[in-house]
Coordinates of C-alpha atoms (C1' of nucleotides) in Angstrom, one line a residue:
Chain A
M15 CA -34.2 -29.9 32.8
I16 CA -34.0 -29.0 29.5
V17 CA -34.6 -30.6 26.3
T18 CA -33.3 -30.6 23.1
R19 CA -33.7 -32.3 19.6
F20 CA -32.6 -33.4 16.2
A21 CA -34.5 -34.6 14.1
P22 CA -33.9 -35.3 10.0
S23 CA -35.4 -37.2 8.1
P24 CA -33.8 -40.5 7.0
T25 CA -33.0 -39.3 3.0
G26 CA -29.4 -39.9 2.8
Y27 CA -26.7 -39.2 4.6
L28 CA -26.1 -36.4 7.0
H29 CA -25.9 -33.0 5.5
L30 CA -22.9 -30.2 6.4
G31 CA -26.4 -28.4 7.2
G32 CA -27.9 -31.6 9.6
A33 CA -24.4 -31.5 11.2
R34 CA -24.7 -28.1 12.8
T35 CA -28.2 -28.3 13.8
A36 CA -27.6 -31.3 15.3
L37 CA -24.0 -29.7 16.9
F38 CA -25.9 -26.8 18.8
C39 CA -28.5 -29.2 19.8
W40 CA -25.6 -31.2 21.2
L41 CA -24.1 -28.4 22.7
M42 CA -27.4 -27.0 24.1
A43 CA -28.3 -29.9 26.0
R44 CA -24.5 -30.5 27.2
H45 CA -23.9 -27.2 28.2
N46 CA -26.5 -27.1 30.3
G47 CA -26.6 -30.7 31.7
G48 CA -30.0 -31.6 30.0
K49 CA -31.4 -33.9 27.5
M50 CA -30.5 -34.8 23.9
I51 CA -32.3 -36.8 21.3
L52 CA -32.3 -38.4 18.4
R53 CA -36.1 -38.4 16.7
I54 CA -36.6 -39.9 13.6
E55 CA -39.1 -38.4 11.0
D56 CA -39.6 -40.8 8.4
T57 CA -43.0 -39.5 7.2
D58 CA -42.7 -39.1 4.0
Q59 CA -42.3 -43.3 2.5
K60 CA -41.6 -41.9 -0.9
R61 CA -38.7 -39.9 0.3
N62 CA -36.5 -42.8 2.7
T63 CA -34.4 -44.4 2.2
P64 CA -33.5 -48.0 4.1
T65 CA -30.3 -47.4 5.4
A66 CA -30.2 -43.5 5.5
T67 CA -31.0 -44.2 10.0
K68 CA -28.0 -45.9 10.4
Q69 CA -26.4 -44.1 8.1
V70 CA -27.0 -40.3 9.8
I71 CA -26.4 -42.7 12.8
E72 CA -23.1 -43.4 12.4
D73 CA -22.1 -39.6 11.4
L74 CA -23.2 -38.3 14.7
R75 CA -20.7 -40.9 16.4
W76 CA -17.9 -40.1 14.3
L77 CA -18.3 -36.5 15.3
G78 CA -18.5 -37.0 18.9
I79 CA -22.2 -36.2 19.2
D80 CA -24.0 -38.5 21.4
W81 CA -27.7 -38.8 22.9
D82 CA -29.8 -39.8 25.6
E83 CA -32.8 -40.8 23.6
G84 CA -32.9 -42.0 20.3
P85 CA -33.9 -45.7 17.9
D86 CA -31.1 -47.0 19.0
V87 CA -30.8 -46.4 22.4
G88 CA -34.3 -46.3 23.4
G89 CA -35.9 -44.4 26.5
P90 CA -38.6 -43.7 27.8
N91 CA -39.9 -41.4 25.8
G92 CA -40.6 -43.8 22.2
P93 CA -40.6 -45.6 19.9
Y94 CA -38.3 -42.3 18.4
L95 CA -39.2 -43.4 14.5
Q96 CA -42.2 -41.8 13.5
S97 CA -43.5 -43.6 11.5
Q98 CA -44.0 -46.1 14.4
R99 CA -45.7 -43.6 16.1
R100 CA -48.9 -44.0 14.0
D101 CA -51.8 -44.4 16.8
I102 CA -50.6 -41.9 18.9
Y103 CA -51.0 -39.5 16.4
D104 CA -54.2 -40.7 15.4
R105 CA -55.0 -40.6 18.8
Y106 CA -54.8 -36.8 19.0
I107 CA -56.4 -36.2 15.2
K108 CA -59.6 -37.9 16.7
K109 CA -59.4 -35.8 19.4
L110 CA -58.9 -32.4 17.3
L111 CA -62.1 -33.9 14.8
D112 CA -64.0 -34.4 17.7
E113 CA -63.8 -31.2 18.4
G114 CA -64.1 -29.4 15.6
K115 CA -61.1 -28.6 15.3
A116 CA -59.8 -30.0 12.5
Y117 CA -61.8 -31.9 9.1
Y118 CA -61.5 -33.6 6.3
C119 CA -61.0 -32.5 2.7
F120 CA -61.5 -34.6 -0.4
E121 CA -59.4 -32.8 -3.2
R122 CA -57.2 -35.0 -6.2
P123 CA -53.8 -33.0 -6.4
E124 CA -54.8 -32.5 -9.4
E125 CA -57.7 -30.3 -8.3
L126 CA -55.3 -28.5 -5.5
K127 CA -53.3 -27.6 -8.3
A128 CA -55.5 -26.3 -10.3
M129 CA -56.7 -23.9 -7.4
R130 CA -53.2 -22.2 -6.7
D131 CA -53.0 -21.7 -10.3
K132 CA -55.7 -19.8 -10.4
A133 CA -55.0 -17.8 -7.2
I134 CA -51.3 -17.3 -8.9
A135 CA -53.0 -16.0 -11.9
E136 CA -55.0 -13.3 -9.9
K137 CA -51.4 -12.7 -8.2
K138 CA -52.9 -13.9 -4.9
T139 CA -51.8 -15.4 -2.3
F140 CA -53.5 -18.9 -2.2
I141 CA -55.2 -20.3 1.0
Y142 CA -57.5 -23.2 1.1
P143 CA -61.7 -22.4 1.3
R144 CA -62.9 -23.5 4.5
P145 CA -65.8 -25.8 4.1
Q146 CA -69.0 -23.4 5.4
S147 CA -70.4 -27.2 6.7
F148 CA -67.6 -29.6 7.7
P149 CA -67.7 -33.2 5.9
D150 CA -69.4 -36.3 8.1
I151 CA -68.4 -39.9 8.7
G152 CA -70.5 -40.1 5.5
D153 CA -68.8 -38.1 4.0
V154 CA -65.3 -39.5 4.2
E155 CA -66.7 -43.2 3.4
K156 CA -68.4 -41.8 -0.1
A157 CA -64.8 -40.1 -1.2
R158 CA -63.2 -43.8 -0.2
A159 CA -65.9 -44.8 -2.5
E160 CA -65.5 -42.8 -5.5
G161 CA -61.0 -43.6 -5.0
R162 CA -60.6 -40.2 -3.6
P163 CA -57.7 -39.0 -1.2
V164 CA -58.5 -38.5 2.3
A165 CA -56.9 -35.6 3.9
V166 CA -57.8 -34.3 7.8
R167 CA -57.1 -30.3 8.2
F168 CA -56.4 -28.5 11.0
V169 CA -59.0 -25.1 11.6
V170 CA -56.6 -22.7 12.0
P171 CA -58.1 -19.6 14.1
Q172 CA -57.9 -16.4 12.0
L173 CA -56.3 -14.0 14.2
E174 CA -55.5 -10.9 13.5
T175 CA -50.9 -11.4 13.8
I176 CA -49.6 -14.2 15.2
V177 CA -46.4 -13.6 16.9
V178 CA -42.8 -15.5 17.7
E179 CA -40.7 -15.2 20.3
D180 CA -37.2 -16.4 18.8
I181 CA -34.1 -16.7 21.2
V182 CA -32.5 -15.9 18.0
R183 CA -34.3 -13.3 16.0
G184 CA -35.8 -11.6 18.4
R185 CA -39.7 -10.5 18.5
V186 CA -41.3 -11.6 14.9
S187 CA -44.3 -11.4 14.3
F188 CA -46.9 -12.7 11.0
P189 CA -50.8 -11.5 9.6
G190 CA -52.7 -14.1 10.9
G191 CA -54.4 -13.8 7.4
E192 CA -51.7 -15.2 5.7
F193 CA -51.7 -18.5 7.2
G194 CA -54.8 -21.3 6.2
D195 CA -56.1 -24.6 6.7
F196 CA -53.5 -27.0 6.7
V197 CA -52.8 -30.6 5.9
I198 CA -52.4 -32.2 9.6
Q199 CA -52.7 -36.3 8.5
K200 CA -51.8 -36.6 4.5
S201 CA -54.2 -39.5 2.5
D202 CA -51.9 -42.5 3.1
G203 CA -52.7 -42.2 7.4
F204 CA -49.4 -40.9 8.0
P205 CA -49.0 -37.4 10.0
T206 CA -47.8 -34.4 8.2
Y207 CA -44.4 -32.9 9.5
H208 CA -45.9 -29.8 11.1
F209 CA -47.9 -32.4 13.2
G210 CA -45.6 -34.9 14.1
C211 CA -44.0 -32.4 15.3
V212 CA -45.4 -30.9 18.0
V213 CA -46.7 -34.0 19.0
D214 CA -44.0 -35.5 19.2
D215 CA -41.7 -32.2 20.7
E216 CA -45.2 -32.0 23.1
L217 CA -44.8 -35.7 24.2
M218 CA -41.2 -36.2 24.7
G219 CA -40.7 -33.0 26.2
V220 CA -39.0 -31.2 24.3
T221 CA -38.1 -27.4 25.9
H222 CA -35.8 -25.5 23.1
V223 CA -36.6 -26.4 18.9
I224 CA -33.4 -25.6 17.4
R225 CA -33.7 -25.6 13.8
G226 CA -33.1 -24.1 10.3
Q227 CA -34.3 -20.5 9.3
E228 CA -36.0 -22.3 6.9
H229 CA -39.1 -23.3 9.7
L230 CA -39.4 -20.3 10.6
M231 CA -42.5 -19.7 8.7
N232 CA -43.9 -23.0 9.6
T233 CA -43.7 -21.5 13.5
P234 CA -47.3 -19.7 13.8
N235 CA -48.9 -23.2 12.4
H236 CA -47.2 -24.7 15.0
Q237 CA -48.3 -23.0 17.6
L238 CA -51.8 -22.4 16.6
L239 CA -51.3 -26.3 16.7
Q240 CA -50.0 -26.2 20.5
D241 CA -52.4 -23.9 21.5
A242 CA -55.9 -26.2 19.7
L243 CA -54.0 -29.3 21.7
G244 CA -53.6 -27.8 24.9
F245 CA -49.4 -28.3 24.8
R246 CA -47.1 -26.0 26.4
R247 CA -44.8 -23.9 24.1
P248 CA -41.2 -24.7 23.6
A249 CA -38.7 -22.0 22.8
Y250 CA -37.3 -21.6 19.6
A251 CA -34.5 -21.1 18.1
H252 CA -33.5 -20.5 14.3
M253 CA -30.5 -20.8 13.7
S254 CA -29.4 -18.9 10.0
V255 CA -28.0 -20.9 7.4
T256 CA -24.4 -22.1 6.2
V257 CA -24.8 -21.3 2.0
S258 CA -22.2 -22.9 -0.4
E259 CA -19.7 -20.5 -2.6
G260 CA -22.1 -20.3 -5.7
G261 CA -25.2 -18.9 -2.9
G262 CA -28.0 -20.9 -2.0
K263 CA -28.4 -23.8 0.5
L264 CA -25.5 -25.7 0.0
S265 CA -26.5 -28.8 -0.6
K266 CA -26.2 -32.2 -2.9
R267 CA -26.9 -30.5 -6.0
D268 CA -23.3 -28.9 -5.7
R269 CA -21.5 -32.2 -6.3
A270 CA -23.2 -33.3 -9.2
K271 CA -23.0 -29.6 -10.5
T272 CA -19.5 -29.7 -10.3
L273 CA -19.1 -33.0 -11.9
L274 CA -21.2 -32.2 -15.0
K275 CA -18.9 -29.3 -15.4
V276 CA -16.0 -31.3 -15.5
I277 CA -17.8 -33.9 -17.7
K278 CA -18.5 -30.7 -20.2
G279 CA -15.2 -29.5 -20.3
K280 CA -13.6 -32.5 -21.4
P281 CA -15.1 -33.3 -24.8
D282 CA -13.4 -36.6 -25.6
I283 CA -14.4 -37.8 -22.5
D284 CA -15.1 -42.1 -22.9
K285 CA -18.9 -41.9 -21.7
A286 CA -19.5 -45.8 -22.6
K287 CA -16.6 -46.1 -20.0
L288 CA -17.4 -44.0 -17.4
A289 CA -20.9 -45.0 -18.0
Q290 CA -19.5 -48.5 -17.2
E291 CA -17.3 -47.9 -14.0
S292 CA -19.6 -46.0 -12.4
G293 CA -22.2 -49.2 -12.9
L294 CA -23.7 -46.2 -14.7
E295 CA -26.6 -47.6 -17.8
I296 CA -25.0 -45.3 -20.7
S297 CA -28.9 -43.7 -20.5
E298 CA -29.4 -42.1 -17.4
L299 CA -25.9 -40.9 -18.3
E300 CA -27.4 -39.5 -21.0
S301 CA -29.8 -37.8 -19.2
F302 CA -27.3 -36.2 -16.5
L303 CA -25.5 -35.0 -19.6
A304 CA -29.2 -33.3 -20.7
G305 CA -29.6 -32.1 -17.0
Q306 CA -32.8 -34.4 -17.1
S307 CA -31.7 -36.3 -14.0
S308 CA -28.7 -36.7 -11.3
P309 CA -27.7 -40.2 -10.2
D310 CA -27.4 -41.2 -6.5
A311 CA -24.7 -40.1 -4.5
P312 CA -22.6 -43.2 -4.8
I313 CA -22.6 -43.3 -8.4
I314 CA -21.5 -39.3 -8.6
S315 CA -18.8 -40.3 -6.0
A316 CA -17.3 -43.2 -8.3
M317 CA -17.9 -41.1 -11.1
A318 CA -15.7 -38.9 -9.6
E319 CA -12.8 -41.0 -8.5
H320 CA -13.0 -42.8 -11.6
L321 CA -12.1 -38.7 -13.7
G322 CA -9.6 -38.0 -10.4
V323 CA -12.2 -34.5 -9.5
H324 CA -12.5 -33.8 -6.5
L325 CA -16.1 -32.8 -5.5
P326 CA -16.4 -30.9 -3.0
E327 CA -17.3 -32.3 0.2
I328 CA -21.6 -31.9 1.9
N329 CA -22.3 -35.3 3.8
I330 CA -20.3 -34.9 6.4
V331 CA -18.8 -38.7 5.6
D332 CA -17.7 -36.8 2.2
F333 CA -14.9 -34.3 4.9
F334 CA -14.3 -38.0 6.8
H335 CA -13.2 -40.3 3.4
S336 CA -11.0 -36.6 1.9
G337 CA -8.9 -37.4 5.7
Y338 CA -10.9 -34.9 7.7
L339 CA -10.6 -35.1 12.1
P340 CA -14.1 -35.3 13.2
E341 CA -12.8 -32.6 16.1
A342 CA -12.1 -29.8 13.4
M343 CA -15.3 -30.7 11.4
V344 CA -16.8 -30.2 15.1
N345 CA -15.0 -27.0 15.7
F346 CA -15.5 -25.5 12.7
T347 CA -19.4 -25.6 12.2
A348 CA -19.4 -24.5 15.4
L349 CA -17.9 -21.3 13.9
L350 CA -20.5 -20.8 11.5
G351 CA -23.1 -19.2 13.2
W352 CA -22.1 -18.7 16.4
S353 CA -18.6 -17.7 18.8
P354 CA -17.5 -17.7 22.2
G355 CA -17.5 -13.6 22.4
D356 CA -13.4 -13.6 22.6
D357 CA -11.1 -14.3 20.3
R358 CA -11.0 -18.0 21.3
E359 CA -11.1 -20.0 17.9
I360 CA -9.5 -23.5 17.7
M361 CA -11.6 -25.4 20.6
S362 CA -12.0 -28.7 22.0
L363 CA -15.4 -30.3 22.0
E364 CA -15.4 -29.7 25.8
E365 CA -14.4 -26.4 24.9
L366 CA -17.2 -25.6 22.6
I367 CA -19.5 -27.0 25.6
E368 CA -18.4 -25.1 28.4
A369 CA -18.4 -22.1 26.5
F370 CA -21.6 -22.2 24.4
D371 CA -24.2 -19.8 25.1
I372 CA -27.9 -19.7 22.7
K373 CA -27.8 -16.9 22.7
R374 CA -25.1 -16.1 20.7
L375 CA -26.2 -17.2 17.6
A376 CA -26.3 -14.9 15.0
K377 CA -28.5 -13.8 12.4
T378 CA -26.4 -13.7 9.5
N379 CA -26.2 -16.7 7.0
S380 CA -22.7 -17.9 6.7
L381 CA -20.5 -19.3 3.4
F382 CA -18.9 -22.5 4.4
D383 CA -14.9 -22.0 3.6
R384 CA -13.4 -25.2 3.1
Q385 CA -9.1 -23.8 3.4
K386 CA -9.9 -22.1 6.6
L387 CA -11.7 -25.9 7.4
T388 CA -8.3 -26.7 6.1
A389 CA -6.3 -24.6 8.8
F390 CA -8.5 -26.2 11.6
N391 CA -7.6 -28.8 10.3
T392 CA -4.2 -29.0 10.3
E393 CA -4.3 -27.3 14.3
H394 CA -6.3 -30.2 15.6
I395 CA -3.6 -32.7 13.6
R396 CA -1.5 -31.0 15.9
R397 CA -3.6 -31.2 19.3
V398 CA -5.6 -34.4 19.0
G399 CA -2.6 -36.5 20.8
P400 CA -0.9 -39.7 19.3
E401 CA -3.4 -42.0 21.0
R402 CA -6.7 -40.5 18.9
L403 CA -4.1 -39.4 15.6
L404 CA -3.9 -42.5 15.2
K405 CA -7.5 -44.5 15.6
H406 CA -9.0 -41.3 13.3
F407 CA -6.1 -41.9 11.3
K408 CA -6.6 -45.7 10.7
D409 CA -10.6 -45.3 10.3
Y410 CA -9.3 -43.1 8.0
L411 CA -7.4 -46.0 5.8
T412 CA -9.6 -48.0 5.9
V413 CA -12.3 -45.8 4.7
S414 CA -10.2 -44.6 2.3
E415 CA -9.3 -47.9 1.4
S416 CA -5.2 -47.1 1.5
P417 CA -2.5 -49.7 1.0
L418 CA -0.9 -48.2 4.6
V419 CA -3.7 -49.8 6.3
Q420 CA -1.6 -53.7 6.1
K421 CA 0.7 -51.4 8.1
D422 CA 1.3 -51.9 11.8
D423 CA 0.6 -49.1 14.4
E424 CA 4.2 -48.7 15.2
T425 CA 4.5 -47.7 11.7
L426 CA 1.8 -46.0 10.9
A427 CA 2.6 -44.0 14.9
Y428 CA 6.1 -43.0 12.9
I429 CA 4.4 -42.3 9.8
L430 CA 2.2 -39.9 11.6
Q431 CA 5.2 -38.1 13.2
A432 CA 7.1 -37.7 10.8
N433 CA 4.5 -36.0 8.6
Q434 CA 3.4 -33.5 11.2
G435 CA 2.1 -30.0 9.4
A436 CA -0.1 -32.3 7.6
Q437 CA -2.5 -30.3 6.4
T438 CA -5.4 -34.0 6.2
F439 CA -4.8 -37.9 6.1
E440 CA -5.3 -37.9 2.2
Q441 CA -2.5 -35.7 2.0
I442 CA -0.2 -37.7 4.7
A443 CA -1.7 -41.3 2.9
D444 CA -0.4 -39.1 -0.8
K445 CA 2.7 -38.6 0.2
C446 CA 3.3 -42.6 1.3
G447 CA 2.6 -43.8 -1.7
F448 CA 6.0 -44.5 -2.8
L449 CA 6.2 -47.2 -0.2
F450 CA 4.0 -49.4 -2.3
I451 CA 4.5 -49.0 -5.7
E452 CA 6.4 -51.2 -8.1
K453 CA 8.6 -49.7 -9.6
V454 CA 9.1 -46.3 -9.6
E455 CA 7.8 -43.6 -12.2
F456 CA 9.5 -40.4 -13.1
D457 CA 7.8 -37.1 -12.7
P458 CA 9.0 -35.5 -15.6
K459 CA 9.4 -32.3 -13.2
A460 CA 11.5 -33.3 -10.5
V461 CA 13.9 -35.1 -13.5
K462 CA 14.4 -31.9 -14.8
K463 CA 15.0 -29.8 -11.7
V464 CA 17.1 -32.9 -9.8
L465 CA 17.8 -35.9 -11.6
R466 CA 19.4 -33.5 -14.4
K467 CA 21.9 -31.2 -12.4
E468 CA 25.4 -31.3 -13.0
G469 CA 27.0 -33.7 -10.8
V470 CA 23.8 -36.0 -9.6
A471 CA 24.7 -39.6 -10.7
D472 CA 28.9 -38.7 -9.1
L473 CA 26.5 -38.2 -5.7
L474 CA 24.2 -40.2 -5.7
G475 CA 26.4 -42.9 -6.7
Q476 CA 28.4 -41.6 -3.3
A477 CA 25.3 -42.1 -1.5
R478 CA 24.1 -45.6 -3.0
T479 CA 27.5 -46.3 -0.9
A480 CA 27.1 -44.9 2.4
L481 CA 24.0 -46.7 2.2
S482 CA 25.0 -49.8 1.4
E483 CA 27.8 -49.5 4.1
L484 CA 25.3 -48.5 7.2
E485 CA 25.0 -50.9 9.6
V486 CA 22.4 -49.4 11.5
W487 CA 19.0 -48.2 9.9
D488 CA 18.0 -45.8 11.9
K489 CA 17.8 -42.3 12.2
E490 CA 20.3 -41.0 13.8
S491 CA 22.9 -43.0 11.6
L492 CA 20.8 -42.0 8.6
H493 CA 21.3 -38.9 9.0
T494 CA 24.9 -38.8 10.5
M495 CA 25.2 -39.7 7.0
I496 CA 23.5 -37.7 5.0
E497 CA 25.6 -34.2 7.0
Q498 CA 28.8 -36.8 6.0
L499 CA 27.9 -36.6 2.4
C500 CA 27.6 -33.0 2.3
Q501 CA 30.1 -31.3 4.5
K502 CA 32.3 -33.9 1.4
N503 CA 30.7 -32.1 -1.0
E504 CA 30.8 -29.1 0.3
V505 CA 26.7 -28.9 -1.0
G506 CA 24.2 -28.3 1.3
M507 CA 21.8 -30.5 2.9
G508 CA 19.2 -29.9 -0.6
K509 CA 22.0 -30.8 -2.7
V510 CA 22.3 -34.3 -1.5
A511 CA 18.6 -35.0 0.0
Q512 CA 16.7 -34.7 -3.3
P513 CA 17.7 -36.7 -5.8
I514 CA 17.8 -39.6 -2.7
R515 CA 14.3 -38.6 -2.9
V516 CA 13.7 -38.1 -6.2
A517 CA 15.4 -41.8 -6.4
I518 CA 13.4 -43.1 -4.5
T519 CA 9.7 -41.7 -4.7
G520 CA 9.8 -40.3 -8.8
T521 CA 9.0 -37.1 -6.8
T522 CA 10.0 -34.2 -4.9
I523 CA 7.3 -34.5 -2.1
S524 CA 7.7 -37.3 0.6
P525 CA 8.0 -37.2 4.2
P526 CA 11.6 -36.0 5.8
I527 CA 14.4 -38.3 3.5
D528 CA 15.6 -39.8 6.7
D529 CA 12.0 -40.8 7.7
S530 CA 11.2 -41.7 3.8
L531 CA 14.2 -44.0 4.2
I532 CA 13.3 -46.2 7.5
L533 CA 10.4 -46.6 6.0
L534 CA 11.5 -48.0 2.7
G535 CA 14.3 -49.9 4.3
K536 CA 17.7 -50.7 2.8
Q537 CA 16.7 -52.9 0.8
K538 CA 14.2 -51.4 -1.8
T539 CA 16.4 -48.3 -1.5
L540 CA 19.6 -49.1 -2.8
K541 CA 17.3 -51.6 -4.9
R542 CA 15.9 -47.7 -6.5
I543 CA 18.8 -45.4 -6.1
D544 CA 20.8 -48.2 -9.1
D545 CA 17.8 -48.4 -11.1
T546 CA 17.8 -44.4 -11.0
L547 CA 21.6 -43.6 -11.8
G548 CA 20.9 -46.6 -14.2
Y549 CA 17.7 -44.1 -16.0
I550 CA 20.1 -40.8 -15.5
A551 CA 23.6 -42.6 -17.5
H552 CA 20.6 -44.1 -20.0
E553 CA 19.3 -40.3 -20.8
Chain B
rG7 C1' -44.9 -11.6 -6.4
rG8 C1' -47.1 -11.3 -1.6
rC9 C1' -44.8 -12.6 3.8
rC10 C1' -40.5 -13.5 6.9
rC11 C1' -35.4 -12.8 8.0
rC12 C1' -30.7 -10.4 7.2
rG13 C1' -27.0 -6.7 5.8
rU14 C1' -19.0 -4.8 10.3
rC15 C1' -12.5 -6.7 6.0
rG16 C1' -12.5 -12.1 -0.1
rU17 C1' -14.2 -15.1 3.8
rC18 C1' -15.9 -16.5 9.5
rU19 C1' -16.8 -13.3 13.1
rA20 C1' -15.7 -9.9 17.6
rG21 C1' -18.3 -5.1 18.5
rC22 C1' -24.3 -3.4 18.1
rC23 C1' -29.3 -4.9 23.1
rA24 C1' -27.3 -1.0 27.5
rG25 C1' -24.1 5.3 21.4
rG26 C1' -18.2 8.0 23.1
rU27 C1' -12.6 3.7 25.5
rC28 C1' -13.5 1.7 17.5
rC29 C1' -9.4 7.2 11.9
rA30 C1' -13.3 -1.2 14.0
rG31 C1' -10.4 -6.6 16.9
rG32 C1' -9.0 -11.7 15.8
rA33 C1' -8.9 -15.8 12.3
rC34 C1' -8.4 -17.6 7.5
rA35 C1' -7.3 -16.4 2.4
rC36 C1' -4.3 -13.2 -0.5
rA37 C1' 0.7 -10.1 -1.3
rG38 C1' 5.3 -9.2 0.1
rG39 C1' 9.8 -11.3 3.7
rG40 C1' 11.9 -15.5 6.7
rU41 C1' 13.5 -20.8 8.9
rU42 C1' 13.3 -25.3 6.6
rU43 C1' 16.6 -31.1 3.0
rU44 C1' 11.1 -31.3 -0.7
rC45 C1' 6.0 -30.8 0.5
rA46 C1' 3.4 -29.3 4.3
rU47 C1' 4.1 -26.3 8.9
rC48 C1' 6.3 -22.2 11.6
rC49 C1' 7.8 -16.8 12.2
rC50 C1' 7.7 -11.8 10.3
rU51 C1' 5.4 -6.9 8.0
rG52 C1' 0.7 -5.8 5.0
rC53 C1' -4.0 -5.3 2.4
rA54 C1' -8.5 -4.9 3.4
rA55 C1' -15.4 -3.6 6.0
rC56 C1' -19.0 -0.6 9.2
rA57 C1' -24.4 -1.0 1.8
rC58 C1' -26.4 2.5 0.5
rG59 C1' -29.0 7.6 2.3
rG60 C1' -31.8 10.3 4.9
rG61 C1' -32.2 11.7 10.4
rU62 C1' -31.7 11.3 16.0
rU63 C1' -28.1 13.2 19.3
rC64 C1' -22.8 16.7 21.3
rA65 C1' -21.1 12.5 19.4
rA66 C1' -23.4 6.6 15.5
rA67 C1' -21.3 0.8 13.5
rU68 C1' -23.6 1.2 17.7
rC69 C1' -30.9 4.7 17.7
rC70 C1' -35.2 5.8 13.9
rC71 C1' -36.7 5.8 8.8
rG72 C1' -36.6 4.9 3.2
rU73 C1' -33.5 2.5 -1.0
rC74 C1' -31.2 -1.1 -2.6
rG75 C1' -28.6 -6.1 -1.5
rG76 C1' -28.6 -11.1 -0.3
rG77 C1' -31.2 -15.1 1.9
rG78 C1' -35.5 -18.2 3.5
rU79 C1' -40.6 -19.9 2.6
rC80 C1' -45.3 -19.8 0.3
rA81 C1' -46.7 -28.7 -1.1
rC82 C1' -51.1 -34.3 1.0
rC83 C1' -41.8 -32.2 2.1
rA84 C1' -39.5 -32.3 6.0

RNA sequence: GGCCCCGUCGUCUAGCCAGGUCCAGGACACAGGGUUUUCAUCCCUGCAACACGGGUUCAAAUCCCGUCGGGGUCACCA
């Protein structure tokens, strides 16, 4: 059976790159009727964030990705948090140590750095010098007594070449001399990534390791470790990377960078207020502006909101908050470095599973194109079906704290169908903002383009009268009424609809006029038209 | 810098492994036009690429070599 695994380290939210890796692992497992495992690689105590595991799980679930074994669902190969598997790693470390395939080392970080700097100065690749004879237990105790760190290194067999058979890259060979003895157990007792990864993949029965290209250079080390431990070798697939528009890996720094640019572009900004509103010390803000530090993700978001700027989404939650559909995210992400081979692009999860073939993973890096994502989202909004759409819409309204959450399902469903063709939920919510304002504020452009036009007061007055005489406030009656008004005055729809739209929303943008009127209700409509008539008279 | 990977329209890609069916197909974007009560949607048309240079071959986007360009990686991070 095919077993894949997604193994994130819990350092924050799930980002696009992680989601893409998880997606391909998931598609691989599901297409082949195999198993998917979620394993949390939390071996770096300094970097771990307490809530990150929960966040990652939530984000994966939102995308519609599930797994058969993992920290939240359990399974026969648990625990699925590496921090809880210390005794397992210790056993294998001891085995290697006993067999002379690993040894202790005691260098302080600064000593290691000095050795490395020396190598760089001599333009040589730094390779840790293996000692003539390996330290024994007595040496370890002595080192501990001196307060030296005690780590364990793997004895890397010196082979001529090391070959990795990769599903996407083909056969890749490395000169053996490139690889020195690397650390497998850190001085805090935790395994390094390499060791935890190799041991767990074996114990969990992982058959296919699908991961980012950045791990390709680690693979020789992993294979050597597998050989030394007598482990099976999983199949490897090193995926291309998705880069951001500035080039380089798509990273959370992109958000901070954009924000920094915005703040610097506005010299008259009230820094004290900005710091206060976003929960930041003024000194921290200054440090950020000076490029010396970067605040945490939530603070970045808070600042952006305060300034009213749109930051590039990089974490999956950002896309959720911006009103994208998980179906669109998955579909779009899947097509970054993969294609079904024909001209299909818009696909459901089921279709993706059905069509997935790991051999079709592309070798080339790809650039994330938001406009295409938006086009996908538009199409998926159209395709998901009313029930799911409503559910997603409500989830969106909740997280984005839109006032629309107060509305009942029936109204929300109505809004959804009145906004067919919308690109994102954000767009829909924005268009409905007029339902919640106390007093209409007129957009100067709308005033100029519509309200100042000849005969508007007269038409609006007629509309007001006709509207007030309407007994039934539904789509049909409203539509008929507007049509009659057009005929009577011998004008087009726009001439009537636009002044009403501006009167009730203050802008030229809203759902179709009859829908807007229904949503707003008769009473408010008449009131707003009266106000507008007054406004025009005063001008 | 060493090592590794990659190079088809602006972007995502199909085609490459098994050379001719490709003066390179689709989608997004862009430009122009159309539909529409606004925005969005929708429809039509157009623009646009085999990184470069050498080979091999009757024939190369497809195979080989080199150059250039991009990315990754060189931790007691994962």
